[in-house]
Amino acid sequence: MDPVLLTTFGTLIVLLIFTVPIGVSIGTAVFMGMMVGGLPPVFLAQKMYSALDSFPLLAVPFFIVAGDIMQKGTIANSLLAVSRCLVGHIKGGMAHISILTSLFYGALSGSAAATVAAVGGIMIPAMEKEGYPKEFATAVNSTSGCLGIMIPPSIPLILFGSTAGVSISDLFVATIVPGILMGCALMLVSYVICVRRKYGKTVARAKFAEMMKALYEAKWAIMVPVIVLGGIYGGITTPTEAGAIAVVYALFVEVFITRSMTRKLFFEIIKSSVRINAAIFLVVASATALGQIMMYYNLSAAVLDTIMGISTNKVVIMALILVVLLILGTFL
C-alpha cells in the first residue's frame, strides 16, 4: 500500500483507539497523509469547505433543532400515550411501547440520538419500575432508537444523498418499508425474550375511548410527518425546506399551543443543537477530505480488485460490503 495511505489509516486507527473524537481523528489522519505525500496544506481546507457548501446539508441542522424542540417539549410524551394504547397490553408491553414510540419519533426527528434521548430518557426508568432489568431496558431503547435512521426524514440519508448525489426523496421512499419491518422484528424478538424470561406485567387492553383520547392529544405530533413528508413527496418542498417548516411548526406548537417553551429552555435547545451540528459537520467535512485522499491514491480501485478477486457474485459482494460496514460501524 502507498506510504500516504498507510500513514493516513495508521494515524486514524491509533487516534480512534485513544478515543479521540471521530471528526478530529479523520482530519488529523488526512493532514498527516498530506504531509507524507507533499500535498499543499490548503488541500484540506478546500475539501472541507466544499463538502459543507451544499444546500441539501442545510436540512440536517433544521431537523436536529426540530427534534430537540419536540424532545424537550410535550410532543414525545403524547406519542408514548398512543403507543401504550396500541401495544401496551401485549406481553412485554413496555418494550413494545418503546419500539413503537421510537418508530413514531423517528418520523419526527430523523435522528437516532434524538430518538434514544427522547424515548429512552422516559422509558428506561419506567421499564425498571415495571420490573424489567435495566440492561434489557437499555438495550431495547438503544436498538429501537436506530429506527430514527431508517424512518424518513432521516439525517443520515440526507448526508448520504448529498455526498453521493442520490435523490434524497427516493432514499426516503426506499427506507419506509425496511424501517417498519425492522421495528416489527425488534418487537418480535422483545416478545420472545419477555415470554421466556417472564419480564413485565400484563395490563388490560386500552378501551376505544382511551385510544381516541390519546390520538387526539397527539394530533400535533402526528401532523409533523404529514406536513414534512407530504411536502417532500408531493413535490411542494425540498427536504431542506421541509426541515425549516418542521422547526417553525414545532416552535409554534410548543410556544403558542402547549405553552411548554420558555426562554431558558429555548436557549438550552439552541446550545445543544449547535454542539450536535458542529460534531456532525466536522465528521462530514473531514470524511470528504479523506475520500479525496483515497481517490487521489486510487484506493477504491485496489478495494474493488480485492473484492472482485474473492467473487463476482453480486450476493457475495453485497455480503462482503455489509461485513465491512458492520466492522466499521462497531467502532465509528
Short mmCIF file of C-alpha atoms in Angstrom, two decimals:
data_model
loop_
_atom_site.label_atom_id
_atom_site.label_comp_id
_atom_site.label_asym_id
_atom_site.label_seq_id
_atom_site.Cartn_x
_atom_site.Cartn_y
_atom_site.Cartn_z
CA MET A 1 0.00 0.00 0.00
CA ASP A 2 1.12 3.57 -0.69
CA PRO A 3 3.00 5.21 2.23
CA VAL A 4 0.47 8.06 2.24
CA LEU A 5 -2.44 5.68 2.73
CA LEU A 6 -0.53 3.69 5.34
CA THR A 7 0.21 6.89 7.28
CA THR A 8 -3.38 8.13 6.96
CA PHE A 9 -5.09 4.95 8.10
CA GLY A 10 -2.42 4.14 10.69
CA THR A 11 -2.93 7.57 12.27
CA LEU A 12 -6.71 7.17 12.13
CA ILE A 13 -6.64 3.77 13.85
CA VAL A 14 -4.30 4.96 16.61
CA LEU A 15 -6.40 8.06 17.31
CA LEU A 16 -9.63 6.06 17.40
CA ILE A 17 -8.06 3.57 19.83
CA PHE A 18 -7.27 6.51 22.12
CA THR A 19 -10.91 7.68 21.78
CA VAL A 20 -10.11 10.95 20.06
CA PRO A 21 -13.36 12.40 18.59
CA ILE A 22 -14.07 10.96 15.15
CA GLY A 23 -14.04 14.26 13.26
CA VAL A 24 -10.71 15.25 14.81
CA SER A 25 -9.27 11.77 14.18
CA ILE A 26 -10.17 11.80 10.48
CA GLY A 27 -8.98 15.38 9.96
CA THR A 28 -5.66 14.71 11.70
CA ALA A 29 -5.16 11.48 9.72
CA VAL A 30 -5.75 13.33 6.44
CA PHE A 31 -3.31 16.07 7.49
CA MET A 32 -0.61 13.51 8.32
CA GLY A 33 -1.14 11.81 4.98
CA MET A 34 -0.83 15.16 3.21
CA MET A 35 2.47 15.84 4.94
CA VAL A 36 3.88 12.49 3.83
CA GLY A 37 2.57 12.92 0.28
CA GLY A 38 3.72 16.51 -0.04
CA LEU A 39 0.24 17.86 -0.75
CA PRO A 40 -0.30 21.57 -0.05
CA PRO A 41 -1.99 22.33 3.31
CA VAL A 42 -4.70 24.29 1.51
CA PHE A 43 -5.95 20.96 0.11
CA LEU A 44 -7.56 20.02 3.42
CA ALA A 45 -9.24 23.41 3.85
CA GLN A 46 -10.58 23.42 0.29
CA LYS A 47 -12.06 19.93 0.53
CA MET A 48 -13.62 20.54 3.95
CA TYR A 49 -15.19 23.79 2.75
CA SER A 50 -16.54 22.30 -0.48
CA ALA A 51 -18.04 19.38 1.48
CA LEU A 52 -20.19 21.76 3.51
CA ASP A 53 -21.10 24.05 0.60
CA SER A 54 -24.28 22.06 -0.10
CA PHE A 55 -27.92 23.14 0.03
CA PRO A 56 -29.29 19.67 0.94
CA LEU A 57 -26.99 19.59 4.01
CA LEU A 58 -28.91 22.54 5.43
CA ALA A 59 -31.69 20.08 6.20
CA VAL A 60 -29.52 18.47 8.89
CA PRO A 61 -29.42 21.38 11.38
CA PHE A 62 -33.11 22.08 10.79
CA PHE A 63 -34.20 18.53 11.64
CA ILE A 64 -31.84 18.40 14.62
CA VAL A 65 -33.33 21.60 16.06
CA ALA A 66 -36.89 20.39 15.36
CA GLY A 67 -36.15 17.06 17.05
CA ASP A 68 -34.62 18.79 20.07
CA ILE A 69 -37.65 21.06 20.43
CA MET A 70 -40.02 18.09 20.35
CA GLN A 71 -37.81 16.06 22.69
CA LYS A 72 -37.73 18.73 25.38
CA GLY A 73 -41.35 19.75 24.82
CA THR A 74 -44.59 17.79 25.06
CA ILE A 75 -44.70 16.00 21.71
CA ALA A 76 -42.63 12.95 22.73
CA ASN A 77 -44.88 12.26 25.75
CA SER A 78 -48.02 12.35 23.61
CA LEU A 79 -46.55 9.68 21.32
CA LEU A 80 -45.86 7.47 24.33
CA ALA A 81 -49.54 7.59 25.29
CA VAL A 82 -50.58 6.50 21.78
CA SER A 83 -48.09 3.61 21.79
CA ARG A 84 -49.29 2.49 25.22
CA CYS A 85 -52.87 2.24 23.96
CA LEU A 86 -51.85 0.31 20.83
CA VAL A 87 -49.40 -2.28 22.19
CA GLY A 88 -49.26 -1.87 25.97
CA HIS A 89 -51.45 -4.95 26.59
CA ILE A 90 -49.12 -7.37 24.75
CA LYS A 91 -46.65 -9.43 26.79
CA GLY A 92 -43.53 -7.27 27.21
CA GLY A 93 -45.75 -4.25 26.59
CA MET A 94 -43.27 -1.65 27.85
CA ALA A 95 -40.66 -2.89 25.39
CA HIS A 96 -43.19 -2.70 22.56
CA ILE A 97 -44.17 0.80 23.64
CA SER A 98 -40.51 1.86 23.46
CA ILE A 99 -40.07 0.40 19.98
CA LEU A 100 -43.31 1.77 18.56
CA THR A 101 -42.68 5.22 20.04
CA SER A 102 -39.17 5.19 18.56
CA LEU A 103 -40.75 4.33 15.21
CA PHE A 104 -43.10 7.30 15.52
CA TYR A 105 -40.47 9.65 16.88
CA GLY A 106 -38.02 8.72 14.11
CA ALA A 107 -40.57 10.15 11.67
CA LEU A 108 -40.39 13.43 13.58
CA SER A 109 -36.69 13.96 14.28
CA GLY A 110 -34.76 11.83 11.76
CA SER A 111 -32.05 11.30 14.34
CA ALA A 112 -31.12 8.14 16.23
CA ALA A 113 -29.50 10.14 19.04
CA ALA A 114 -32.59 12.33 19.47
CA THR A 115 -34.86 9.27 19.42
CA VAL A 116 -32.84 7.45 22.09
CA ALA A 117 -32.68 10.58 24.25
CA ALA A 118 -36.38 11.42 23.94
CA VAL A 119 -37.83 7.92 24.26
CA GLY A 120 -35.14 6.18 26.30
CA GLY A 121 -34.96 9.01 28.83
CA ILE A 122 -38.61 8.36 29.68
CA MET A 123 -38.97 4.63 29.04
CA ILE A 124 -35.85 3.17 30.69
CA PRO A 125 -36.81 4.36 34.21
CA ALA A 126 -40.44 3.40 33.54
CA MET A 127 -39.44 -0.11 32.44
CA GLU A 128 -37.29 -0.54 35.56
CA LYS A 129 -40.30 0.34 37.74
CA GLU A 130 -42.31 -2.34 35.93
CA GLY A 131 -39.71 -5.00 36.79
CA TYR A 132 -37.66 -5.07 33.59
CA PRO A 133 -33.89 -5.43 34.11
CA LYS A 134 -32.03 -2.19 33.42
CA GLU A 135 -29.77 -3.96 30.91
CA PHE A 136 -32.77 -5.15 28.88
CA ALA A 137 -34.49 -1.76 29.04
CA THR A 138 -31.32 -0.01 27.88
CA ALA A 139 -30.74 -2.50 25.06
CA VAL A 140 -34.32 -2.16 23.80
CA ASN A 141 -34.25 1.62 23.74
CA SER A 142 -30.76 1.83 22.25
CA THR A 143 -31.56 -0.52 19.37
CA SER A 144 -35.03 0.87 18.72
CA GLY A 145 -33.50 4.35 18.63
CA CYS A 146 -31.75 3.29 15.43
CA LEU A 147 -35.18 3.35 13.79
CA GLY A 148 -34.63 7.11 13.70
CA ILE A 149 -32.08 6.43 10.95
CA MET A 150 -34.41 4.20 8.90
CA ILE A 151 -37.64 6.16 9.08
CA PRO A 152 -37.73 9.34 6.94
CA PRO A 153 -36.91 12.16 7.33
CA SER A 154 -33.53 10.63 8.23
CA ILE A 155 -30.45 12.77 8.81
CA PRO A 156 -28.00 10.01 7.71
CA LEU A 157 -30.00 9.59 4.48
CA ILE A 158 -29.74 13.33 3.85
CA LEU A 159 -25.98 13.18 4.44
CA PHE A 160 -25.61 10.17 2.14
CA GLY A 161 -27.80 11.66 -0.59
CA SER A 162 -25.97 14.98 -0.59
CA THR A 163 -22.50 13.41 -0.71
CA ALA A 164 -23.31 10.58 -3.14
CA GLY A 165 -25.50 12.63 -5.47
CA VAL A 166 -28.56 10.43 -4.88
CA SER A 167 -32.13 11.75 -4.72
CA ILE A 168 -32.98 12.26 -1.05
CA SER A 169 -36.70 11.87 -1.76
CA ASP A 170 -36.04 8.49 -3.40
CA LEU A 171 -33.97 7.42 -0.40
CA PHE A 172 -36.81 8.39 1.93
CA VAL A 173 -39.29 6.29 -0.07
CA ALA A 174 -36.89 3.33 -0.18
CA THR A 175 -36.45 3.11 3.61
CA ILE A 176 -40.07 3.25 4.78
CA VAL A 177 -40.82 -0.47 4.39
CA PRO A 178 -37.41 -1.68 5.71
CA GLY A 179 -37.82 0.65 8.70
CA ILE A 180 -41.25 -0.75 9.54
CA LEU A 181 -40.01 -4.33 9.09
CA MET A 182 -37.07 -3.60 11.38
CA GLY A 183 -39.45 -2.27 14.03
CA CYS A 184 -41.65 -5.38 13.74
CA ALA A 185 -38.58 -7.63 14.04
CA LEU A 186 -37.47 -5.81 17.22
CA MET A 187 -40.95 -6.23 18.72
CA LEU A 188 -40.97 -9.94 17.86
CA VAL A 189 -37.57 -10.50 19.50
CA SER A 190 -38.63 -8.49 22.56
CA TYR A 191 -41.83 -10.55 22.84
CA VAL A 192 -39.93 -13.86 22.76
CA ILE A 193 -37.42 -12.66 25.38
CA CYS A 194 -40.14 -11.31 27.68
CA VAL A 195 -42.18 -14.53 27.44
CA ARG A 196 -39.17 -16.78 28.13
CA ARG A 197 -37.78 -14.67 30.98
CA LYS A 198 -41.16 -13.53 32.32
CA TYR A 199 -40.35 -9.82 32.08
CA GLY A 200 -43.01 -7.21 32.74
CA LYS A 201 -46.63 -7.26 33.75
CA THR A 202 -49.70 -7.89 31.63
CA VAL A 203 -52.12 -4.96 31.57
CA ALA A 204 -55.63 -4.64 30.22
CA ARG A 205 -56.18 -3.63 26.61
CA ALA A 206 -56.95 0.07 26.24
CA LYS A 207 -60.58 0.90 25.57
CA PHE A 208 -61.60 2.54 22.31
CA ALA A 209 -62.38 5.81 24.09
CA GLU A 210 -58.91 5.85 25.68
CA MET A 211 -57.29 5.24 22.31
CA MET A 212 -59.25 8.06 20.66
CA LYS A 213 -58.31 10.39 23.52
CA ALA A 214 -54.61 9.53 23.16
CA LEU A 215 -54.75 10.07 19.40
CA TYR A 216 -56.49 13.41 19.88
CA GLU A 217 -53.88 14.60 22.39
CA ALA A 218 -51.12 13.51 20.00
CA LYS A 219 -52.64 15.28 16.99
CA TRP A 220 -49.92 17.95 16.92
CA ALA A 221 -47.19 15.29 16.91
CA ILE A 222 -48.94 13.20 14.24
CA MET A 223 -49.14 16.25 11.96
CA VAL A 224 -45.33 16.60 11.80
CA PRO A 225 -44.65 13.66 9.43
CA VAL A 226 -47.80 14.54 7.48
CA ILE A 227 -46.56 18.08 6.85
CA VAL A 228 -42.89 17.21 6.33
CA LEU A 229 -43.16 14.03 4.28
CA GLY A 230 -46.30 15.18 2.49
CA GLY A 231 -44.48 18.30 1.34
CA ILE A 232 -41.45 16.32 0.14
CA TYR A 233 -43.33 13.52 -1.65
CA GLY A 234 -45.87 15.94 -3.05
CA GLY A 235 -43.11 17.94 -4.71
CA ILE A 236 -44.08 21.05 -2.74
CA THR A 237 -40.88 21.38 -0.70
CA THR A 238 -37.31 20.13 -0.76
CA PRO A 239 -36.01 18.21 2.29
CA THR A 240 -34.20 21.38 3.38
CA GLU A 241 -37.35 23.48 3.17
CA ALA A 242 -39.30 20.73 4.94
CA GLY A 243 -36.74 20.84 7.77
CA ALA A 244 -37.24 24.58 8.16
CA ILE A 245 -41.02 24.08 8.21
CA ALA A 246 -40.61 21.40 10.91
CA VAL A 247 -38.69 23.86 13.12
CA VAL A 248 -41.31 26.60 12.70
CA TYR A 249 -44.16 24.14 13.31
CA ALA A 250 -42.55 22.62 16.42
CA LEU A 251 -41.85 26.09 17.85
CA PHE A 252 -45.39 27.26 17.11
CA VAL A 253 -46.92 24.22 18.85
CA GLU A 254 -44.67 24.39 21.92
CA VAL A 255 -44.88 28.20 22.32
CA PHE A 256 -48.49 29.05 21.43
CA ILE A 257 -50.48 25.82 21.84
CA THR A 258 -48.95 23.67 24.60
CA ARG A 259 -47.09 26.70 26.07
CA SER A 260 -44.26 24.48 27.31
CA MET A 261 -41.45 26.53 25.74
CA THR A 262 -39.64 29.01 27.96
CA ARG A 263 -36.83 31.39 27.09
CA LYS A 264 -34.36 29.37 29.17
CA LEU A 265 -35.42 26.10 27.53
CA PHE A 266 -35.18 27.67 24.07
CA PHE A 267 -31.57 28.73 24.61
CA GLU A 268 -30.72 25.28 26.01
CA ILE A 269 -32.13 23.73 22.83
CA ILE A 270 -30.09 26.08 20.63
CA LYS A 271 -26.85 25.35 22.51
CA SER A 272 -27.48 21.59 22.40
CA SER A 273 -28.29 21.67 18.68
CA VAL A 274 -25.19 23.74 17.87
CA ARG A 275 -22.95 21.21 19.65
CA ILE A 276 -24.54 18.28 17.79
CA ASN A 277 -24.34 20.05 14.42
CA ALA A 278 -20.72 21.02 14.95
CA ALA A 279 -19.76 17.41 15.65
CA ILE A 280 -21.69 16.11 12.63
CA PHE A 281 -20.34 18.64 10.16
CA LEU A 282 -16.76 18.21 11.36
CA VAL A 283 -17.09 14.50 10.56
CA VAL A 284 -18.71 15.20 7.17
CA ALA A 285 -16.04 17.74 6.17
CA SER A 286 -13.06 15.67 7.29
CA ALA A 287 -14.51 12.46 5.82
CA THR A 288 -14.88 14.18 2.44
CA ALA A 289 -11.21 15.16 2.56
CA LEU A 290 -10.35 11.56 3.46
CA GLY A 291 -12.38 10.38 0.47
CA GLN A 292 -10.40 12.70 -1.80
CA ILE A 293 -7.12 11.29 -0.46
CA MET A 294 -8.37 7.75 -1.11
CA MET A 295 -9.45 8.70 -4.63
CA TYR A 296 -6.20 10.55 -5.37
CA TYR A 297 -4.15 7.47 -4.45
CA ASN A 298 -6.58 5.08 -6.16
CA LEU A 299 -7.56 3.11 -3.05
CA SER A 300 -11.04 2.47 -4.45
CA ALA A 301 -9.58 0.51 -7.38
CA ALA A 302 -7.48 -1.61 -5.00
CA VAL A 303 -10.50 -2.37 -2.82
CA LEU A 304 -12.58 -3.19 -5.89
CA ASP A 305 -9.90 -5.54 -7.22
CA THR A 306 -9.72 -7.28 -3.83
CA ILE A 307 -13.48 -7.80 -3.66
CA MET A 308 -13.72 -8.94 -7.27
CA GLY A 309 -10.84 -11.31 -6.63
CA ILE A 310 -12.91 -13.04 -3.97
CA SER A 311 -16.11 -13.32 -6.00
CA THR A 312 -18.05 -11.71 -8.85
CA ASN A 313 -21.40 -12.87 -7.50
CA LYS A 314 -23.48 -9.80 -6.58
CA VAL A 315 -24.89 -11.50 -3.47
CA VAL A 316 -21.41 -12.34 -2.17
CA ILE A 317 -20.18 -8.82 -2.95
CA MET A 318 -23.12 -7.32 -1.06
CA ALA A 319 -22.42 -9.63 1.88
CA LEU A 320 -18.75 -8.54 1.93
CA ILE A 321 -19.79 -4.88 1.90
CA LEU A 322 -22.18 -5.50 4.81
CA VAL A 323 -19.42 -7.23 6.81
CA VAL A 324 -17.10 -4.27 6.25
CA LEU A 325 -19.84 -1.81 7.28
CA LEU A 326 -20.62 -3.89 10.37
CA ILE A 327 -16.99 -3.83 11.46
CA LEU A 328 -16.57 -0.11 10.77
CA GLY A 329 -19.90 0.72 12.41
CA THR A 330 -18.85 -1.13 15.57
CA PHE A 331 -16.03 1.35 16.10
CA LEU A 332 -17.28 4.52 14.39
#
